XYZ file of N, CA and C in Angstrom:
486
model
N -65.771 218.852 -16.868
C -66.998 218.916 -17.596
C -67.672 217.543 -17.687
N -67.453 216.647 -16.750
C -68.095 215.327 -16.790
C -69.609 215.456 -16.699
N -70.302 214.504 -17.318
C -71.759 214.499 -17.374
C -72.335 214.251 -15.992
N -73.373 214.974 -15.635
C -74.025 214.762 -14.340
C -74.649 213.381 -14.321
N -74.490 212.676 -13.254
C -74.958 211.285 -13.162
C -76.474 211.158 -13.190
N -77.210 212.140 -12.712
C -78.660 212.035 -12.635
C -79.318 212.212 -13.996
N -78.606 212.804 -14.940
C -79.178 213.082 -16.251
C -79.192 211.814 -17.099
N -80.337 211.519 -17.719
C -80.463 210.327 -18.557
C -79.754 210.569 -19.881
N -79.043 209.583 -20.355
C -78.282 209.717 -21.590
C -78.730 208.691 -22.614
N -78.377 208.994 -23.875
C -78.656 208.094 -24.988
C -77.349 207.935 -25.743
N -77.065 206.728 -26.123
C -75.803 206.472 -26.814
C -75.994 206.612 -28.318
N -75.011 207.264 -28.972
C -75.013 207.371 -30.425
C -73.632 206.944 -30.925
N -73.561 206.633 -32.188
C -72.288 206.284 -32.793
C -71.960 207.349 -33.831
N -70.742 207.851 -33.749
C -70.291 208.876 -34.680
C -68.996 208.393 -35.305
N -68.938 208.439 -36.618
C -67.710 208.061 -37.310
C -66.977 209.332 -37.692
N -65.676 209.368 -37.393
C -64.836 210.520 -37.687
C -63.679 210.102 -38.574
N -63.179 211.024 -39.383
C -61.953 210.729 -40.123
C -60.816 210.486 -39.124
N -59.835 209.683 -39.487
C -58.738 209.291 -38.590
C -58.024 210.513 -38.015
N -57.724 211.497 -38.837
C -57.023 212.691 -38.358
C -57.845 213.415 -37.291
N -59.141 213.503 -37.536
C -60.013 214.187 -36.576
C -60.096 213.392 -35.273
N -60.178 212.082 -35.383
C -60.217 211.218 -34.200
C -58.937 211.381 -33.380
N -57.778 211.367 -34.059
C -56.496 211.512 -33.354
C -56.394 212.875 -32.665
N -56.841 213.928 -33.363
C -56.797 215.261 -32.770
C -57.726 215.335 -31.554
N -58.889 214.718 -31.648
C -59.847 214.719 -30.538
C -59.281 213.962 -29.347
N -58.642 212.818 -29.600
C -58.047 211.990 -28.538
C -56.927 212.777 -27.837
N -56.093 213.455 -28.635
C -54.995 214.228 -28.069
C -55.536 215.384 -27.226
N -56.587 216.035 -27.731
C -57.184 217.156 -27.001
C -57.774 216.672 -25.675
N -58.485 215.543 -25.697
C -59.089 214.996 -24.470
C -58.018 214.661 -23.442
N -56.917 214.108 -23.902
C -55.820 213.754 -22.986
C -55.218 215.018 -22.376
N -55.070 216.070 -23.181
C -54.472 217.306 -22.667
C -55.365 217.964 -21.621
N -56.668 217.734 -21.699
C -57.618 218.316 -20.749
C -57.954 217.352 -19.612
N -57.389 216.135 -19.664
C -57.650 215.085 -18.649
C -59.139 214.762 -18.553
N -59.770 214.664 -19.736
C -61.185 214.310 -19.812
C -61.342 213.148 -20.772
N -62.504 212.471 -20.637
C -62.768 211.362 -21.558
C -63.164 211.943 -22.915
N -63.011 211.143 -23.943
C -63.404 211.585 -25.283
C -64.904 211.857 -25.328
N -65.692 211.081 -24.588
C -67.144 211.297 -24.552
C -67.466 212.677 -23.975
N -66.748 213.043 -22.894
C -66.987 214.367 -22.297
C -66.621 215.483 -23.282
N -65.513 215.304 -23.984
C -65.078 216.308 -24.955
C -66.088 216.423 -26.093
N -66.552 215.288 -26.625
C -67.527 215.307 -27.722
C -68.823 215.966 -27.259
N -69.296 215.627 -26.057
C -70.510 216.251 -25.521
C -70.324 217.779 -25.401
N -69.163 218.190 -24.911
C -68.892 219.620 -24.757
C -68.898 220.316 -26.125
N -68.266 219.688 -27.136
C -68.250 220.277 -28.470
C -69.656 220.353 -29.069
N -70.443 219.306 -28.859
C -71.820 219.307 -29.373
C -72.608 220.436 -28.705
N -72.468 220.554 -27.385
C -73.172 221.613 -26.653
C -72.739 223.000 -27.135
N -71.433 223.151 -27.301
C -70.912 224.436 -27.757
C -71.421 224.754 -29.166
N -71.421 223.790 -30.042
C -71.917 223.979 -31.406
C -73.391 224.362 -31.418
N -74.175 223.731 -30.564
C -75.598 224.061 -30.478
C -75.789 225.481 -29.926
N -74.959 225.862 -28.978
C -75.035 227.214 -28.414
C -74.685 228.254 -29.469
N -73.656 227.971 -30.253
C -73.253 228.899 -31.314
C -74.378 229.041 -32.329
N -75.018 227.935 -32.685
C -76.129 227.974 -33.645
C -77.277 228.819 -33.092
N -77.620 228.617 -31.837
C -78.692 229.408 -31.214
C -78.294 230.874 -31.146
N -77.040 231.128 -30.803
C -76.536 232.495 -30.725
C -76.629 233.173 -32.088
N -76.259 232.458 -33.147
C -76.309 232.998 -34.506
C -77.738 233.354 -34.883
N -78.694 232.497 -34.544
C -80.097 232.782 -34.840
C -80.567 234.022 -34.072
N -80.153 234.133 -32.811
C -80.526 235.301 -32.007
C -79.902 236.563 -32.582
N -78.641 236.454 -32.987
C -77.952 237.614 -33.562
C -78.675 238.080 -34.823
N -79.080 237.146 -35.681
C -79.801 237.521 -36.902
C -81.100 238.244 -36.560
N -81.818 237.745 -35.566
C -83.075 238.357 -35.129
C -82.818 239.755 -34.563
N -81.817 239.873 -33.696
C -81.484 241.158 -33.072
C -80.987 242.145 -34.125
N -80.176 241.658 -35.063
C -79.662 242.514 -36.135
C -80.813 243.095 -36.961
N -81.806 242.279 -37.255
C -82.959 242.764 -38.023
C -83.697 243.860 -37.254
N -83.851 243.683 -35.965
C -84.519 244.696 -35.137
C -83.696 245.980 -35.113
N -82.386 245.850 -34.927
C -81.512 247.032 -34.879
C -81.566 247.782 -36.207
N -81.504 247.049 -37.316
C -81.575 247.693 -38.632
C -82.887 248.456 -38.800
N -83.981 247.845 -38.348
C -85.280 248.496 -38.453
C -85.309 249.775 -37.617
N -84.786 249.718 -36.401
C -84.767 250.904 -35.537
C -83.873 252.004 -36.118
N -82.734 251.613 -36.670
C -81.834 252.599 -37.285
C -82.518 253.252 -38.481
N -83.210 252.459 -39.290
C -83.914 253.005 -40.458
C -84.978 254.005 -40.010
N -85.726 253.671 -38.985
C -86.758 254.583 -38.477
C -86.114 255.889 -38.009
N -85.010 255.775 -37.267
C -84.324 256.969 -36.757
C -83.769 257.817 -37.898
N -83.144 257.173 -38.870
C -82.557 257.902 -39.997
C -83.642 258.553 -40.843
N -84.752 257.830 -41.072
C -85.842 258.412 -41.860
C -86.379 259.667 -41.173
N -86.553 259.597 -39.867
C -87.037 260.765 -39.126
C -86.064 261.924 -39.205
N -84.777 261.624 -39.045
C -83.770 262.685 -39.119
C -83.672 263.269 -40.523
N -83.745 262.419 -41.541
C -83.631 262.960 -42.900
C -84.845 263.809 -43.245
N -86.027 263.439 -42.753
C -87.201 264.289 -42.975
C -87.027 265.630 -42.262
N -86.495 265.601 -41.063
C -86.261 266.846 -40.308
C -85.226 267.712 -41.031
N -84.138 267.076 -41.488
C -83.109 267.823 -42.213
C -83.648 268.416 -43.506
N -84.482 267.663 -44.201
C -85.073 268.177 -45.442
C -85.957 269.388 -45.135
N -86.713 269.312 -44.057
C -87.544 270.450 -43.663
C -86.712 271.667 -43.308
N -85.637 271.438 -42.551
C -84.758 272.556 -42.188
C -84.089 273.150 -43.422
N -83.663 272.300 -44.334
C -83.031 272.784 -45.559
C -84.018 273.601 -46.379
N -85.260 273.157 -46.424
C -86.288 273.890 -47.165
C -86.503 275.273 -46.553
N -86.581 275.321 -45.226
C -86.750 276.613 -44.550
C -85.542 277.513 -44.805
N -84.372 276.928 -44.780
C -83.158 277.692 -45.046
C -83.166 278.241 -46.472
N -83.636 277.446 -47.410
C -83.728 277.909 -48.800
C -84.680 279.089 -48.928
N -85.805 279.011 -48.251
C -86.773 280.099 -48.320
C -86.165 281.382 -47.759
N -85.509 281.275 -46.607
C -84.899 282.461 -46.003
C -83.777 283.009 -46.887
N -83.009 282.130 -47.457
C -81.911 282.555 -48.329
C -82.445 283.264 -49.565
N -83.464 282.682 -50.181
C -84.038 283.302 -51.372
C -84.682 284.643 -51.015
N -85.358 284.713 -49.869
C -85.961 285.979 -49.444
C -84.874 287.034 -49.243
N -83.774 286.655 -48.648
C -82.656 287.590 -48.461
C -82.121 288.062 -49.797
N -82.011 287.147 -50.715
C -81.513 287.476 -52.047
C -82.400 288.537 -52.705
N -83.705 288.250 -52.742
C -84.616 289.180 -53.402
C -84.717 290.505 -52.641
N -84.685 290.453 -51.316
C -84.725 291.691 -50.531
C -83.491 292.544 -50.815
N -82.356 291.923 -50.882
C -81.119 292.647 -51.157
C -81.176 293.323 -52.518
N -81.655 292.594 -53.504
C -81.795 293.164 -54.844
C -82.715 294.382 -54.802
N -83.835 294.236 -54.117
C -84.807 295.327 -54.074
C -84.248 296.540 -53.345
N -83.559 296.302 -52.246
C -82.997 297.415 -51.476
C -81.966 298.172 -52.311
N -81.112 297.417 -52.964
C -80.104 298.065 -53.814
C -80.783 298.845 -54.930
N -81.782 298.230 -55.533
C -82.507 298.915 -56.611
C -83.203 300.164 -56.078
N -83.773 300.084 -54.888
C -84.447 301.242 -54.290
C -83.466 302.362 -53.976
N -82.276 302.014 -53.550
C -81.285 303.038 -53.239
C -80.859 303.799 -54.482
N -80.861 303.117 -55.599
C -80.462 303.743 -56.854
C -81.628 304.493 -57.483
N -82.843 303.967 -57.355
C -84.024 304.549 -57.999
C -84.598 305.679 -57.140
N -84.595 306.879 -57.681
C -85.136 308.022 -56.926
C -86.654 308.116 -57.060
N -87.248 307.370 -57.964
C -88.707 307.398 -58.147
C -89.391 306.196 -57.493
N -88.881 305.743 -56.387
C -89.477 304.553 -55.761
C -90.866 304.874 -55.224
N -91.749 303.850 -55.248
C -93.109 304.061 -54.776
C -93.615 302.856 -53.975
N -92.706 302.205 -53.242
C -93.096 301.072 -52.413
C -92.388 301.167 -51.071
N -92.918 300.500 -50.060
C -92.291 300.507 -48.739
C -91.435 299.270 -48.571
N -90.593 299.304 -47.546
C -89.766 298.135 -47.285
C -90.629 296.918 -46.951
N -91.705 297.124 -46.193
C -92.599 295.999 -45.846
C -93.165 295.349 -47.104
N -93.540 296.152 -48.079
C -94.057 295.602 -49.338
C -92.961 294.824 -50.063
N -91.762 295.393 -50.074
C -90.636 294.708 -50.710
C -90.400 293.362 -50.038
N -90.372 293.358 -48.729
C -90.088 292.131 -47.971
C -91.180 291.085 -48.202
N -92.439 291.524 -48.212
C -93.554 290.604 -48.440
C -93.462 289.980 -49.839
N -93.198 290.823 -50.826
C -93.058 290.319 -52.196
C -91.838 289.402 -52.314
N -90.771 289.767 -51.604
C -89.557 288.940 -51.633
C -89.835 287.560 -51.061
N -90.628 287.508 -49.989
C -90.966 286.196 -49.419
C -91.775 285.378 -50.410
N -92.730 286.019 -51.093
C -93.517 285.286 -52.089
C -92.624 284.760 -53.210
N -91.736 285.614 -53.671
C -90.800 285.196 -54.722
C -89.907 284.054 -54.219
N -89.492 284.132 -52.961
C -88.629 283.093 -52.397
C -89.347 281.753 -52.352
N -90.592 281.751 -51.918
C -91.363 280.500 -51.869
C -91.547 279.950 -53.281
N -91.873 280.827 -54.216
C -92.008 280.378 -55.608
C -90.687 279.812 -56.128
N -89.597 280.453 -55.757
C -88.272 279.997 -56.175
C -87.977 278.597 -55.628
N -88.298 278.372 -54.363
C -88.030 277.065 -53.744
C -88.850 275.977 -54.419
N -90.018 276.317 -54.904
C -90.883 275.329 -55.560
C -90.404 274.974 -56.970
N -89.506 275.787 -57.513
C -89.021 275.540 -58.875
C -88.160 274.291 -58.952
N -88.138 273.711 -60.138
C -87.176 272.644 -60.410
C -85.797 273.275 -60.440
N -84.789 272.503 -60.142
C -83.424 273.030 -60.090
C -83.019 273.659 -61.421
N -83.355 273.020 -62.518
C -82.959 273.567 -63.829
C -83.652 274.896 -64.093
N -84.922 275.021 -63.695
C -85.638 276.286 -63.883
C -85.031 277.380 -63.002
N -84.644 277.032 -61.788
C -84.028 278.004 -60.885
C -82.695 278.492 -61.458
N -81.928 277.584 -62.031
C -80.653 277.974 -62.635
C -80.895 278.933 -63.807
N -81.886 278.620 -64.632
C -82.213 279.494 -65.768
C -82.617 280.880 -65.269
N -83.400 280.916 -64.193
C -83.841 282.188 -63.636
C -82.650 283.054 -63.237
N -81.711 282.467 -62.537
C -80.569 283.242 -62.057
C -79.598 283.602 -63.170
N -79.574 282.835 -64.229
C -78.682 283.143 -65.341
C -79.305 284.125 -66.331
N -80.607 284.345 -66.226
C -81.309 285.222 -67.164
C -81.295 286.663 -66.672
N -80.800 287.564 -67.479
C -80.808 288.988 -67.129
C -82.215 289.549 -67.081
N -83.101 289.097 -67.975
C -84.484 289.584 -68.003
C -85.219 289.223 -66.722
N -85.006 288.026 -66.244
C -85.688 287.581 -65.024
C -85.278 288.449 -63.851
N -84.008 288.826 -63.781
C -83.530 289.681 -62.705
C -84.208 291.049 -62.775
N -84.267 291.635 -63.973
C -84.929 292.925 -64.137
C -86.406 292.844 -63.762
N -87.057 291.781 -64.192
C -88.475 291.607 -63.864
C -88.678 291.451 -62.364
N -87.775 290.722 -61.696
C -87.877 290.544 -60.247
C -87.745 291.878 -59.534
N -86.809 292.695 -59.976
C -86.607 294.014 -59.355
C -87.853 294.874 -59.540
N -88.390 294.915 -60.765
C -89.596 295.707 -61.022
C -90.768 295.205 -60.187
N -90.892 293.907 -60.093
C -91.993 293.315 -59.313
C -91.851 293.690 -57.843
N -90.640 293.642 -57.323
C -90.425 293.987 -55.926
C -90.683 295.469 -55.663
N -90.374 296.316 -56.636
C -90.613 297.759 -56.498
C -92.098 298.080 -56.564
N -92.880 297.136 -57.074
C -94.304 297.404 -57.235
C -94.616 297.897 -58.619
N -93.665 297.763 -59.497
C -93.824 298.266 -60.863
C -94.538 297.267 -61.735
N -93.887 296.857 -62.794
C -94.443 295.994 -63.825
C -95.172 294.799 -63.221
N -96.433 294.623 -63.579
C -97.207 293.493 -63.064
C -97.118 292.285 -63.981
N -96.542 292.449 -65.167
C -96.384 291.323 -66.070
C -95.093 290.597 -65.741
N -95.064 290.001 -64.572
C -93.865 289.297 -64.131
C -93.957 287.862 -64.628
N -92.826 287.323 -65.004
C -92.734 285.956 -65.481
C -93.437 285.032 -64.486
N -94.354 284.137 -64.914
C -95.090 283.268 -63.995
C -94.175 282.294 -63.249
N -92.966 282.049 -63.763
C -92.029 281.158 -63.066
C -91.455 281.815 -61.828
N -91.584 283.126 -61.706
C -91.058 283.824 -60.533
C -92.035 283.630 -59.454
């Protein structure tokens, strides 16, 4: 690693602790190089590491930004899919209730298409509810009865939260 002869050099003086000087001298001897060559190599290596660290910080910031963009897009997609799944699930729930109620009720006066359409409306309304309101709805016996009547086409005074 000797210095190229054509390159212009400048002399500097560096003071080192005795232990560090002895270790540097021993290292130079083991590599069969002058202490000046070893010091130049260490300085070059240190400067390269510093530049590398700065590049890594810059690249890391870019990678983090790209990952955030990708994750934000995926989480928005997942939220949309979950919302659609909730609507379908709630529609199935209300349709099932209506079908069971229709099978038991001999005085039915609605079609399956009407039941399904009303069930979808109820499902969308359900998805728009706050979680606590949705829990209250499912725990309330009156709300269930009102939902069944509404799906059958009966009572029009259905709870506005439905």
